[in-house]
Coordinates of C-alpha atoms in Angstrom, one line a residue:
Chain A
M27 CA -104.7 -74.0 -106.4
N28 CA -108.1 -72.5 -107.2
A29 CA -107.1 -69.3 -105.4
L30 CA -104.0 -69.0 -107.6
H31 CA -106.2 -69.5 -110.7
E32 CA -108.5 -66.9 -109.5
M33 CA -105.8 -64.4 -108.8
L34 CA -104.3 -64.9 -112.2
R35 CA -107.7 -64.5 -113.9
A36 CA -108.4 -61.3 -111.9
W37 CA -105.0 -59.9 -112.9
A38 CA -105.6 -60.8 -116.6
A39 CA -109.0 -59.2 -116.5
S40 CA -107.6 -56.0 -115.0
G41 CA -104.8 -56.1 -117.6
A42 CA -107.4 -56.3 -120.4
D43 CA -109.4 -53.5 -118.9
S44 CA -106.5 -51.1 -118.8
G45 CA -105.4 -52.1 -122.3
W46 CA -102.0 -53.6 -122.1
L47 CA -103.4 -57.1 -122.7
P48 CA -105.6 -58.0 -125.6
S49 CA -109.3 -57.7 -124.7
T50 CA -109.9 -61.6 -124.9
F51 CA -108.0 -61.8 -121.6
Q52 CA -111.0 -60.6 -119.7
Y53 CA -112.7 -64.1 -120.3
A54 CA -111.9 -66.7 -117.7
F55 CA -111.8 -69.6 -120.3
V56 CA -109.1 -67.8 -122.2
V57 CA -106.8 -67.5 -119.2
N58 CA -107.7 -71.0 -118.2
A59 CA -106.7 -72.4 -121.7
L60 CA -103.6 -70.2 -121.8
L61 CA -102.5 -71.5 -118.3
S62 CA -102.9 -75.1 -119.3
G63 CA -101.0 -74.5 -122.5
L64 CA -98.2 -73.1 -120.4
V65 CA -98.2 -76.2 -118.3
I66 CA -98.5 -78.9 -121.0
G67 CA -96.2 -77.2 -123.5
P68 CA -93.0 -77.7 -121.7
L69 CA -94.1 -81.1 -120.3
L70 CA -95.0 -82.6 -123.6
G71 CA -92.0 -80.9 -125.2
A72 CA -89.6 -82.4 -122.7
V73 CA -91.1 -85.9 -122.7
G74 CA -91.4 -85.8 -126.5
T75 CA -87.7 -85.8 -127.0
M76 CA -87.6 -89.3 -125.5
V77 CA -90.7 -90.4 -127.5
V78 CA -88.9 -89.5 -130.6
A79 CA -85.6 -91.1 -129.5
K80 CA -87.5 -94.4 -128.5
R81 CA -89.6 -94.4 -131.7
L82 CA -92.7 -94.4 -129.7
A83 CA -94.8 -92.3 -132.3
F84 CA -97.2 -95.1 -133.0
F85 CA -97.5 -96.1 -129.4
S86 CA -98.4 -92.7 -128.2
Q87 CA -100.8 -92.3 -131.1
A88 CA -102.5 -95.5 -129.9
I89 CA -102.7 -94.1 -126.3
G90 CA -104.2 -90.8 -127.5
H91 CA -106.9 -92.7 -129.4
A92 CA -107.6 -94.9 -126.5
A93 CA -108.8 -91.7 -124.7
L94 CA -111.8 -91.9 -127.0
T95 CA -112.9 -95.1 -125.5
G96 CA -112.0 -94.0 -122.1
V97 CA -114.3 -91.1 -122.4
A98 CA -117.1 -93.4 -123.8
V99 CA -116.6 -95.7 -120.9
G100 CA -116.8 -92.8 -118.5
I101 CA -120.0 -91.4 -119.9
L102 CA -121.5 -94.9 -119.7
A103 CA -120.4 -95.3 -116.1
G104 CA -122.2 -92.1 -115.3
E105 CA -119.4 -89.6 -114.9
P106 CA -120.1 -86.1 -116.4
Y107 CA -119.2 -86.0 -120.0
T108 CA -116.9 -83.0 -119.8
Q109 CA -114.7 -84.6 -117.1
P110 CA -114.9 -88.4 -117.0
F111 CA -111.4 -88.5 -115.5
V112 CA -111.6 -91.7 -113.4
S113 CA -112.5 -93.8 -116.4
L114 CA -110.3 -91.9 -118.8
F115 CA -107.2 -92.4 -116.6
A116 CA -108.1 -96.0 -115.6
F117 CA -108.8 -97.2 -119.2
C118 CA -105.7 -95.6 -120.8
I119 CA -103.3 -96.7 -118.0
L120 CA -104.6 -100.3 -118.3
F121 CA -104.4 -100.0 -122.1
A122 CA -100.9 -98.7 -122.3
L123 CA -99.6 -101.3 -119.7
A124 CA -101.4 -104.2 -121.4
M125 CA -100.0 -103.0 -124.8
N126 CA -96.4 -102.9 -123.5
F127 CA -96.8 -106.3 -121.7
A128 CA -98.0 -107.8 -125.1
R129 CA -95.1 -106.1 -126.8
N130 CA -92.6 -107.7 -124.5
H131 CA -94.2 -111.1 -124.2
T132 CA -95.0 -112.2 -127.7
R133 CA -93.1 -113.0 -130.9
I134 CA -95.3 -110.7 -133.0
S135 CA -93.7 -107.4 -134.1
S136 CA -94.3 -104.3 -132.0
D137 CA -96.2 -102.4 -134.7
T138 CA -98.6 -105.2 -135.4
I139 CA -99.3 -105.5 -131.6
I140 CA -100.0 -101.8 -131.4
G141 CA -102.2 -101.9 -134.6
V142 CA -104.2 -104.8 -133.0
F143 CA -104.7 -102.9 -129.6
L144 CA -105.5 -99.8 -131.4
A145 CA -108.2 -101.5 -133.5
I146 CA -109.7 -103.3 -130.4
S147 CA -110.0 -100.0 -128.3
L148 CA -111.3 -97.9 -131.3
A149 CA -113.9 -100.6 -132.2
I150 CA -115.1 -100.7 -128.8
G151 CA -114.8 -96.9 -128.3
A152 CA -116.6 -96.1 -131.6
S153 CA -119.6 -98.5 -130.9
L154 CA -120.0 -97.0 -127.3
L155 CA -119.5 -93.4 -128.4
L156 CA -122.2 -93.7 -131.2
F157 CA -124.3 -95.4 -128.5
V158 CA -124.0 -92.8 -125.9
T159 CA -124.0 -89.7 -128.1
A160 CA -127.4 -90.8 -129.4
R161 CA -128.5 -90.0 -125.9
I162 CA -126.3 -86.9 -125.2
N163 CA -125.0 -84.1 -127.4
V164 CA -123.2 -85.2 -130.6
H165 CA -120.9 -82.3 -130.3
V166 CA -119.3 -84.1 -127.4
L167 CA -117.4 -86.1 -130.1
D168 CA -116.0 -83.0 -131.6
T169 CA -114.7 -81.9 -128.3
I170 CA -113.0 -85.1 -127.4
M171 CA -111.4 -85.7 -130.8
F172 CA -110.3 -82.2 -131.7
G173 CA -109.9 -80.4 -128.3
S174 CA -111.9 -77.6 -126.9
I175 CA -110.6 -74.8 -124.7
L176 CA -114.0 -73.6 -123.8
T177 CA -114.6 -76.5 -121.3
V178 CA -111.2 -76.0 -119.4
N179 CA -111.9 -75.3 -115.7
D180 CA -110.3 -75.4 -112.3
T181 CA -110.6 -79.1 -112.0
D182 CA -108.7 -79.6 -115.3
L183 CA -106.0 -77.2 -114.3
N184 CA -105.5 -78.9 -111.0
I185 CA -105.2 -82.3 -112.7
L186 CA -102.5 -80.7 -115.0
W187 CA -100.7 -79.3 -112.0
G188 CA -100.7 -82.8 -110.4
M189 CA -99.4 -84.4 -113.6
T190 CA -96.6 -81.8 -113.5
L191 CA -95.7 -82.8 -110.0
V192 CA -95.6 -86.4 -110.8
T193 CA -93.5 -85.8 -114.0
L194 CA -91.1 -83.6 -112.1
I195 CA -90.7 -86.1 -109.2
V196 CA -90.3 -89.1 -111.6
G197 CA -88.0 -87.0 -113.9
L198 CA -85.7 -85.7 -111.2
V199 CA -85.4 -88.8 -109.2
N200 CA -84.8 -90.9 -112.3
F201 CA -83.6 -88.6 -114.9
N202 CA -80.1 -90.1 -115.6
R203 CA -81.4 -93.6 -115.6
M204 CA -84.1 -92.8 -117.9
L205 CA -81.9 -90.9 -120.4
L206 CA -79.4 -93.7 -120.5
S207 CA -82.0 -96.4 -120.9
T208 CA -83.3 -94.3 -123.8
F209 CA -80.3 -93.4 -125.7
N210 CA -78.1 -96.4 -124.8
P211 CA -80.0 -99.5 -123.5
A212 CA -77.1 -101.8 -123.7
L213 CA -74.8 -99.6 -121.6
A214 CA -77.8 -99.1 -119.1
R215 CA -78.1 -102.7 -118.6
V216 CA -74.4 -103.1 -117.9
R217 CA -74.7 -100.4 -115.3
G218 CA -77.4 -102.4 -113.6
I219 CA -80.4 -100.3 -114.6
R220 CA -83.6 -102.3 -115.0
V221 CA -84.3 -101.1 -118.6
R222 CA -87.6 -102.9 -118.9
W223 CA -88.8 -101.2 -115.6
Q224 CA -87.7 -97.9 -116.8
D225 CA -89.7 -98.5 -120.0
Y226 CA -92.9 -99.1 -118.1
L227 CA -92.4 -96.0 -116.0
F228 CA -91.8 -93.9 -119.1
I229 CA -94.9 -95.4 -120.8
L230 CA -97.0 -94.6 -117.7
L231 CA -95.7 -91.1 -117.9
I232 CA -96.6 -90.6 -121.4
T233 CA -100.1 -91.9 -120.7
L234 CA -100.7 -89.5 -117.8
L235 CA -99.5 -86.5 -119.8
T236 CA -101.5 -87.6 -122.9
V237 CA -104.8 -88.0 -121.1
A238 CA -104.3 -84.8 -119.1
S239 CA -103.8 -82.9 -122.5
V240 CA -106.7 -84.3 -124.3
K241 CA -109.0 -81.4 -123.4
I242 CA -106.8 -78.9 -125.1
V243 CA -105.3 -80.8 -128.0
G244 CA -107.8 -83.5 -128.7
A245 CA -107.4 -87.2 -128.6
I246 CA -106.5 -87.5 -132.3
L247 CA -103.8 -84.8 -132.2
V248 CA -102.1 -85.1 -128.8
E249 CA -99.5 -87.5 -130.2
A250 CA -98.4 -84.8 -132.6
L251 CA -97.5 -82.5 -129.8
L252 CA -95.2 -85.0 -128.4
L253 CA -93.7 -85.6 -131.8
I254 CA -93.4 -82.5 -133.9
P255 CA -91.7 -80.1 -131.4
A256 CA -89.1 -82.7 -130.5
A257 CA -88.5 -83.6 -134.3
A258 CA -88.0 -79.8 -135.0
A259 CA -85.7 -79.4 -132.1
R260 CA -83.7 -82.3 -133.3
N261 CA -83.1 -80.5 -136.5
I262 CA -81.5 -77.6 -134.9
A263 CA -80.1 -78.8 -131.6
R264 CA -76.3 -79.4 -131.3
D265 CA -76.4 -81.4 -128.0
L266 CA -78.9 -83.1 -125.7
R267 CA -79.4 -80.1 -123.5
S268 CA -80.4 -77.8 -126.3
F269 CA -82.5 -80.6 -127.9
V270 CA -84.7 -80.8 -124.8
A271 CA -84.7 -77.0 -124.3
Y272 CA -85.8 -76.3 -127.9
S273 CA -88.3 -78.8 -127.8
C274 CA -89.9 -77.4 -124.7
I275 CA -89.8 -73.8 -126.2
I276 CA -91.4 -75.0 -129.5
A277 CA -94.2 -77.0 -127.8
T278 CA -95.0 -74.0 -125.5
I279 CA -95.1 -71.5 -128.4
S280 CA -97.3 -73.8 -130.4
C281 CA -99.8 -74.1 -127.6
L282 CA -99.9 -70.4 -126.8
V283 CA -100.1 -69.2 -130.5
G284 CA -102.5 -72.0 -131.3
I285 CA -104.9 -71.0 -128.6
L286 CA -104.6 -67.1 -129.0
V287 CA -104.6 -66.8 -132.9
P288 CA -108.1 -68.3 -133.5
L289 CA -109.5 -66.3 -130.7
Q290 CA -107.9 -63.1 -131.8
F291 CA -108.9 -63.3 -135.4
N292 CA -112.3 -65.0 -134.6
L293 CA -111.6 -68.1 -136.7
P294 CA -113.9 -71.0 -136.1
V295 CA -111.0 -73.5 -135.8
P296 CA -110.6 -75.9 -132.9
S297 CA -107.6 -75.4 -130.7
G298 CA -106.1 -78.7 -131.5
G299 CA -105.9 -78.1 -135.2
A300 CA -104.4 -74.6 -134.7
I301 CA -101.8 -75.8 -132.2
I302 CA -100.6 -78.6 -134.5
M303 CA -100.5 -76.2 -137.5
V304 CA -98.2 -73.8 -135.5
A305 CA -96.0 -76.7 -134.5
A306 CA -95.8 -77.8 -138.1
V307 CA -94.7 -74.4 -139.2
C308 CA -91.9 -74.5 -136.6
F309 CA -90.9 -77.9 -138.0
L310 CA -90.7 -76.4 -141.5
V311 CA -88.6 -73.6 -140.2
S312 CA -86.3 -76.0 -138.4
L313 CA -85.8 -78.0 -141.8
V314 CA -84.9 -74.7 -143.6
L315 CA -82.6 -73.7 -140.9
R316 CA -80.9 -77.1 -141.0
A317 CA -80.4 -76.9 -144.6
A318 CA -79.1 -73.2 -144.5
V319 CA -76.8 -73.3 -141.5
P320 CA -73.8 -75.7 -142.2
A321 CA -72.9 -76.0 -138.5
L322 CA -76.3 -77.6 -137.8
R323 CA -76.0 -80.0 -140.6
D324 CA -72.9 -81.5 -139.1
A325 CA -74.5 -81.9 -135.7
A326 CA -76.0 -85.2 -134.7
Chain B
M25 CA -134.3 -106.2 -138.0
P26 CA -134.4 -110.0 -138.5
L27 CA -131.7 -111.4 -140.7
L28 CA -133.8 -112.3 -143.8
D29 CA -135.3 -108.8 -143.9
A30 CA -131.9 -107.4 -143.6
L31 CA -130.8 -109.4 -146.5
S32 CA -133.5 -108.3 -148.8
A33 CA -133.0 -104.6 -148.1
E34 CA -131.2 -103.1 -151.1
F35 CA -128.8 -101.1 -148.9
M36 CA -127.7 -104.3 -147.2
Q37 CA -127.0 -106.0 -150.5
R38 CA -125.0 -103.0 -151.6
A39 CA -123.0 -103.1 -148.3
L40 CA -122.3 -106.8 -148.6
L41 CA -121.0 -106.3 -152.1
A42 CA -118.9 -103.4 -151.1
G43 CA -117.7 -105.1 -148.0
L44 CA -116.7 -108.3 -149.9
L45 CA -114.8 -106.4 -152.5
V46 CA -113.0 -104.2 -150.1
S47 CA -112.1 -106.9 -147.7
L48 CA -110.7 -109.1 -150.5
A49 CA -108.4 -106.4 -151.5
A50 CA -107.4 -105.5 -148.0
S51 CA -106.8 -109.1 -146.7
Y52 CA -104.6 -109.6 -149.9
F53 CA -102.3 -106.8 -148.8
S54 CA -102.5 -107.5 -145.1
P55 CA -99.7 -110.2 -145.0
F56 CA -97.4 -107.7 -146.6
V57 CA -98.3 -104.9 -144.1
V58 CA -97.8 -107.3 -141.1
Q59 CA -94.5 -108.8 -142.5
R60 CA -93.1 -105.4 -143.6
R61 CA -94.1 -103.7 -140.3
M62 CA -96.2 -101.1 -142.1
A63 CA -99.1 -100.9 -139.6
F64 CA -98.2 -97.3 -138.6
L65 CA -98.2 -96.4 -142.4
G66 CA -101.7 -97.8 -142.8
S67 CA -102.9 -95.9 -139.8
G68 CA -101.2 -92.7 -141.0
L69 CA -102.6 -93.1 -144.4
A70 CA -106.1 -93.3 -143.0
H71 CA -105.6 -90.0 -141.2
A72 CA -104.2 -88.5 -144.4
A73 CA -107.5 -89.6 -146.1
F74 CA -109.4 -87.5 -143.6
G75 CA -107.5 -84.5 -144.7
G76 CA -108.5 -85.4 -148.3
V77 CA -112.1 -85.9 -147.4
A78 CA -112.3 -82.7 -145.5
L79 CA -110.7 -80.8 -148.6
G80 CA -113.5 -82.2 -150.8
V81 CA -116.2 -81.1 -148.3
F82 CA -114.6 -77.7 -148.1
L83 CA -114.5 -77.3 -151.9
G84 CA -118.0 -78.8 -152.3
W85 CA -116.7 -81.7 -154.4
A86 CA -117.4 -85.4 -154.0
P87 CA -115.1 -86.1 -151.0
L88 CA -113.8 -89.4 -152.3
Y89 CA -112.3 -88.0 -155.3
T90 CA -110.3 -85.4 -153.5
A91 CA -109.3 -88.0 -151.0
L92 CA -107.9 -90.4 -153.5
P93 CA -105.2 -88.2 -155.0
F94 CA -104.4 -86.6 -151.6
T95 CA -103.9 -90.1 -149.9
V96 CA -101.9 -91.5 -152.9
A97 CA -99.7 -88.4 -152.8
A98 CA -99.2 -88.7 -149.0
A99 CA -98.2 -92.4 -149.5
L100 CA -95.7 -91.7 -152.2
A101 CA -94.2 -88.9 -150.1
I102 CA -93.7 -91.1 -147.2
V103 CA -91.9 -93.8 -149.3
A104 CA -89.7 -91.0 -150.8
V105 CA -89.0 -89.7 -147.4
R106 CA -87.9 -93.3 -146.2
H107 CA -85.7 -93.8 -149.2
H108 CA -84.0 -90.4 -149.5
S109 CA -83.9 -88.7 -146.2
A110 CA -82.2 -89.2 -142.8
L111 CA -85.5 -88.5 -140.9
D112 CA -86.6 -91.5 -138.8
I113 CA -89.5 -93.0 -140.7
D114 CA -91.7 -93.5 -137.6
T115 CA -91.4 -89.7 -136.8
A116 CA -91.9 -88.8 -140.4
I117 CA -95.2 -90.7 -140.6
G118 CA -96.4 -89.2 -137.4
I119 CA -95.7 -85.6 -138.5
L120 CA -97.0 -85.8 -142.0
F121 CA -100.3 -87.4 -140.9
A122 CA -100.9 -85.3 -137.9
L123 CA -100.5 -82.4 -140.3
A124 CA -103.0 -83.8 -142.7
M125 CA -105.6 -84.5 -139.9
A126 CA -105.2 -81.0 -138.5
L127 CA -105.5 -79.5 -142.0
G128 CA -108.6 -81.6 -142.5
M129 CA -110.3 -80.4 -139.3
I130 CA -109.5 -76.9 -140.2
F131 CA -111.1 -77.3 -143.7
L132 CA -114.1 -78.8 -142.0
Y133 CA -114.6 -76.0 -139.6
L134 CA -114.1 -73.3 -142.2
T135 CA -116.8 -75.0 -144.3
P136 CA -119.9 -72.7 -144.0
F137 CA -122.6 -75.3 -143.9
Y138 CA -120.6 -77.9 -142.1
T139 CA -122.9 -80.8 -141.4
R140 CA -122.4 -84.1 -139.6
D141 CA -121.3 -85.5 -142.9
A142 CA -117.8 -85.9 -141.6
F143 CA -118.9 -88.5 -139.1
T144 CA -120.1 -90.8 -141.9
Y145 CA -116.5 -90.8 -143.0
L146 CA -115.0 -91.2 -139.6
F147 CA -117.1 -94.1 -138.5
G148 CA -118.4 -95.5 -141.8
S149 CA -122.0 -95.9 -142.8
L150 CA -123.6 -98.5 -144.8
L151 CA -126.7 -96.4 -145.4
A152 CA -124.6 -93.9 -147.2
L153 CA -123.2 -96.3 -149.7
G154 CA -124.0 -95.2 -153.3
P155 CA -123.4 -96.9 -156.7
S156 CA -120.2 -94.8 -157.0
D157 CA -118.8 -96.4 -153.8
I158 CA -119.4 -99.9 -155.3
W159 CA -117.6 -98.9 -158.5
L160 CA -114.7 -97.5 -156.5
A161 CA -114.5 -100.8 -154.5
A162 CA -114.7 -102.8 -157.7
G163 CA -111.9 -100.7 -159.2
V164 CA -109.6 -101.2 -156.3
C165 CA -110.4 -105.0 -156.4
A166 CA -109.4 -104.9 -160.1
L167 CA -106.2 -103.0 -159.3
T168 CA -105.4 -105.6 -156.7
A169 CA -106.0 -108.4 -159.0
A170 CA -103.8 -106.6 -161.6
L171 CA -101.0 -106.6 -159.0
V172 CA -101.1 -110.3 -158.2
P173 CA -98.3 -111.2 -160.7
W174 CA -95.9 -109.3 -158.4
W175 CA -96.9 -111.4 -155.4
S176 CA -93.8 -113.6 -155.4
A177 CA -91.5 -110.7 -155.8
W178 CA -93.1 -108.8 -153.1
A179 CA -93.2 -111.8 -150.8
F180 CA -89.5 -112.3 -151.4
A181 CA -88.6 -108.8 -150.6
S182 CA -90.8 -108.9 -147.5
F183 CA -88.6 -111.7 -146.0
D184 CA -85.1 -110.7 -147.4
R185 CA -84.9 -107.5 -148.9
E186 CA -81.1 -107.5 -149.7
L187 CA -81.3 -111.0 -151.3
A188 CA -84.2 -109.9 -153.4
V189 CA -82.5 -106.8 -154.5
A190 CA -79.3 -108.9 -155.4
D191 CA -81.7 -111.1 -157.3
R192 CA -82.6 -108.0 -159.6
I193 CA -86.0 -107.3 -158.0
P194 CA -86.6 -103.5 -158.1
A195 CA -87.8 -103.5 -154.4
N196 CA -87.5 -99.8 -154.1
R197 CA -89.9 -99.2 -157.1
H198 CA -92.2 -101.9 -155.8
D199 CA -92.4 -99.9 -152.4
Y200 CA -94.0 -97.0 -154.3
L201 CA -96.5 -99.4 -156.1
L202 CA -97.4 -101.0 -152.8
A203 CA -97.9 -97.8 -150.9
A204 CA -100.0 -96.3 -153.7
A205 CA -102.2 -99.4 -153.8
L206 CA -102.7 -99.3 -150.0
A207 CA -103.7 -95.6 -150.2
A208 CA -106.3 -96.3 -152.9
L209 CA -107.6 -99.2 -150.9
I210 CA -107.9 -97.1 -147.7
V211 CA -109.9 -94.5 -149.6
A212 CA -112.2 -97.1 -151.1
S213 CA -112.9 -98.7 -147.7
I214 CA -113.7 -95.4 -145.9
K215 CA -117.4 -95.6 -146.4
V216 CA -117.7 -99.3 -145.3
V217 CA -115.5 -99.2 -142.1
G218 CA -114.7 -95.6 -141.5
I219 CA -111.4 -93.7 -141.3
I220 CA -110.9 -94.4 -137.7
L221 CA -111.0 -98.1 -138.2
V222 CA -109.8 -98.7 -141.7
S223 CA -106.1 -99.4 -140.8
A224 CA -107.3 -102.3 -138.6
F225 CA -108.5 -103.8 -141.9
L226 CA -105.1 -103.9 -143.1
V227 CA -103.5 -105.4 -140.0
L228 CA -105.9 -107.9 -138.4
P229 CA -106.5 -110.4 -141.1
G230 CA -102.7 -110.8 -141.6
A231 CA -101.9 -110.7 -137.8
A232 CA -104.5 -113.5 -137.3
A233 CA -103.2 -115.6 -140.2
R234 CA -99.5 -115.3 -139.3
P235 CA -99.4 -117.7 -136.3
L236 CA -101.2 -120.3 -138.2
A237 CA -99.2 -120.2 -141.4
K238 CA -95.9 -121.7 -142.1
R239 CA -95.4 -120.4 -145.8
F240 CA -96.3 -117.1 -147.4
R241 CA -98.7 -118.8 -149.6
T242 CA -100.9 -120.2 -146.9
F243 CA -100.4 -117.0 -144.9
T244 CA -102.0 -115.1 -147.9
L245 CA -104.8 -117.5 -148.5
L246 CA -105.7 -117.6 -144.7
S247 CA -105.6 -113.9 -144.5
L248 CA -108.1 -113.8 -147.5
A249 CA -110.4 -116.3 -145.9
I250 CA -110.3 -114.5 -142.5
G251 CA -110.8 -111.0 -143.8
T252 CA -113.7 -111.8 -146.1
S253 CA -115.6 -114.1 -143.8
T254 CA -115.4 -111.6 -140.8
T255 CA -116.4 -108.8 -143.0
I256 CA -119.5 -110.5 -144.2
G257 CA -120.3 -111.9 -140.7
G258 CA -119.7 -108.6 -139.2
L259 CA -122.0 -106.8 -141.6
L260 CA -124.7 -109.5 -141.1
L261 CA -124.4 -109.1 -137.3
S262 CA -124.4 -105.3 -137.3
A263 CA -127.9 -104.8 -138.8
P264 CA -129.9 -106.9 -136.4
L265 CA -127.8 -105.5 -133.4
N266 CA -128.3 -102.1 -134.8
L267 CA -124.6 -101.2 -134.3
P268 CA -122.2 -99.4 -136.8
S269 CA -120.8 -101.8 -139.2
G270 CA -117.1 -101.0 -139.0
P271 CA -116.6 -101.7 -135.3
V272 CA -118.5 -104.9 -135.5
I273 CA -116.4 -106.2 -138.3
I274 CA -113.2 -105.2 -136.5
L275 CA -114.4 -107.0 -133.2
C276 CA -115.0 -110.1 -135.3
Q277 CA -111.5 -110.0 -136.7
C278 CA -110.1 -109.4 -133.1
G279 CA -112.0 -112.6 -132.0
V280 CA -110.5 -114.5 -134.8
F281 CA -107.0 -113.1 -134.0
A282 CA -107.3 -114.1 -130.3
A283 CA -108.5 -117.6 -131.4
A284 CA -105.5 -117.9 -133.8
L285 CA -103.0 -117.0 -131.1
L286 CA -104.6 -119.6 -128.7
A287 CA -104.6 -122.2 -131.5
A288 CA -100.8 -121.6 -132.3
R289 CA -99.9 -121.9 -128.6
W290 CA -101.8 -125.1 -128.4
Q291 CA -100.1 -126.5 -131.4
D292 CA -96.7 -125.8 -129.8

C-alpha cells in the first residue's frame, strides 16, 4: 500500500505545484491526513447508524476513553509513543469485551456498569499517563486526547486500510443478520440469529474502528464522530438506505473540512475539535431542515 | 512523604477538607444517579464543565466561575430535551457534550498564552486548591443539605415515577433541580478529582452500596460512608505514593465496589 500512498502524495504535490490544488497539498502529512479522513469518514458514518439505533453512545465513549489507558500501557511496555498499536488494540478489545460480558452477566444496570468500567480504566490510565509523561513529552497527552494529523504516516494508513477490509468483510457477510439484530432483536431471535453473538461482533467492530481513528479525531471525541453524523442523518432520512448514505456523507465531509479549514486559515486548532464542530453544524442544519420540510417530519 | 508530615502540610489539610465536603455531596446524590440510570449524564456534564473551564481560560476569568453557569445551563438543557423532544436522550447527551468538549479545546488553543493549566482541571490537583475552592465545596455541601427535605420524594420517584406523579409529586420539576445540583457538584469537584474522573465520583459510591442495601435509606447511608471514607483514604494514600489524588480515590472506590459485589454474592 505504501506505493499507492507515495503515488497519491506525488500526484497531490504536482497538483499543488501547477496550482489547481491548494498549496497545502504539497505537504505529505496533509495528504496522509486527508486520505485517512476519506477512509474513516464513511466507515464511522456507516457503523454510527447502528450505534445510534442500539443506543451505544455511552459504550463507545467508554471505548474511546479506554484508548488513553491503552496508549499509556503501550508507552510503559516500550512501544514508540506515536504508534503503540499492539497495546492500544489489545487493551481496548479486552476492555470492550469485558464490559459487554459484565453487562450481560450482572443485574446491575448497563449504564452503571459502563460508568464503573470507564472509571477503572481512566483512573489507571491517568496515573500511568502522568507517570510516563513525566519522562517523555507532555504534549503526547494533547495528541492522544484531541487528535493530531501531523503524526499520521504510512503505518497508520495501512492499519486503517486493514480495518476497512475487516469491516467490509464482516459487514458484507453479516449485513442482514446485523441489521435485523439491531432494529428488531425479537424477530432476529425467532429467525434463529444468535443476537448476543452479533452484539459481541458489533462491539468488536466499533472498538477496532475507534482505536484506528484515535490518531485523527482524538480519544475524547472519537465517539462523537460515530454519533453526530448518524443523528443528523436520522433527522433527514426517509428510509434505512438514505439513513446510512447520509450518515456516511456527513461524516466524510466533517473529516475533510475539519482537516482542511484549520490548515488553510492557519488556525491553531486540533483536528479533532474542528471535525466535531463541522459535524455539529451539519446536525444543526439537519434539525432546521426537519423543521422546515414537512415531508421529513412525517418520516420515521 | 511520611504520613504525619503529609497531614501537617497546609495544602494537605485543605485537600482533606475539600475532599470531605465534595465527597459528602457526591455520595449523597450517587444513589439517585445509579437508580435513575444517570451515569452518562454525569459523564457528559463533566465534559461540559471542560468547555466552561476553557471558556474561562480563554476570557482570562477565573475558570470555575464560567464553568458553573455553563455546566448548569447544559444540565437544564438536557433535562428540557428529555422532557420535550423526540430525540433519543442517550444520543442527545452524546452530541451536546461532544460539542462542549470540542468548543473547550478550541478555546484553549486560541488562548494566546495557553499554559498547562488545563491539565490541572483534567486530572485534578491538590496543590492548586485555594480558599475559593474550599468555599465552593462548602457551598455545594450546603446546597445538598438544603435539598435533603426532598429526599423521600426523589427516592419515591426513582423507583416508581408514575406512582410518584399520581401522588402529586412534581417529578418533572424535581428533575431540573437534581440535574442543576449535579452540575454544581461536578464543577466544585473538578479541582479535587479532575474532569476526567469526576463522573466516577457520582457512580461508584452508589454502585458499591447498592448490592449491600435492601432499602433506599441504607442505600444512601452506605453510599455516604463509602464515598467519604474512600476519599479520605485515597487522599492520604496519594501523598506518600506521590500519585495524583483523583485516580487513587477512584481506585479505592473500585476496590470497595468489587468487595461489595463479592459480599453480596456470598450472602446469596
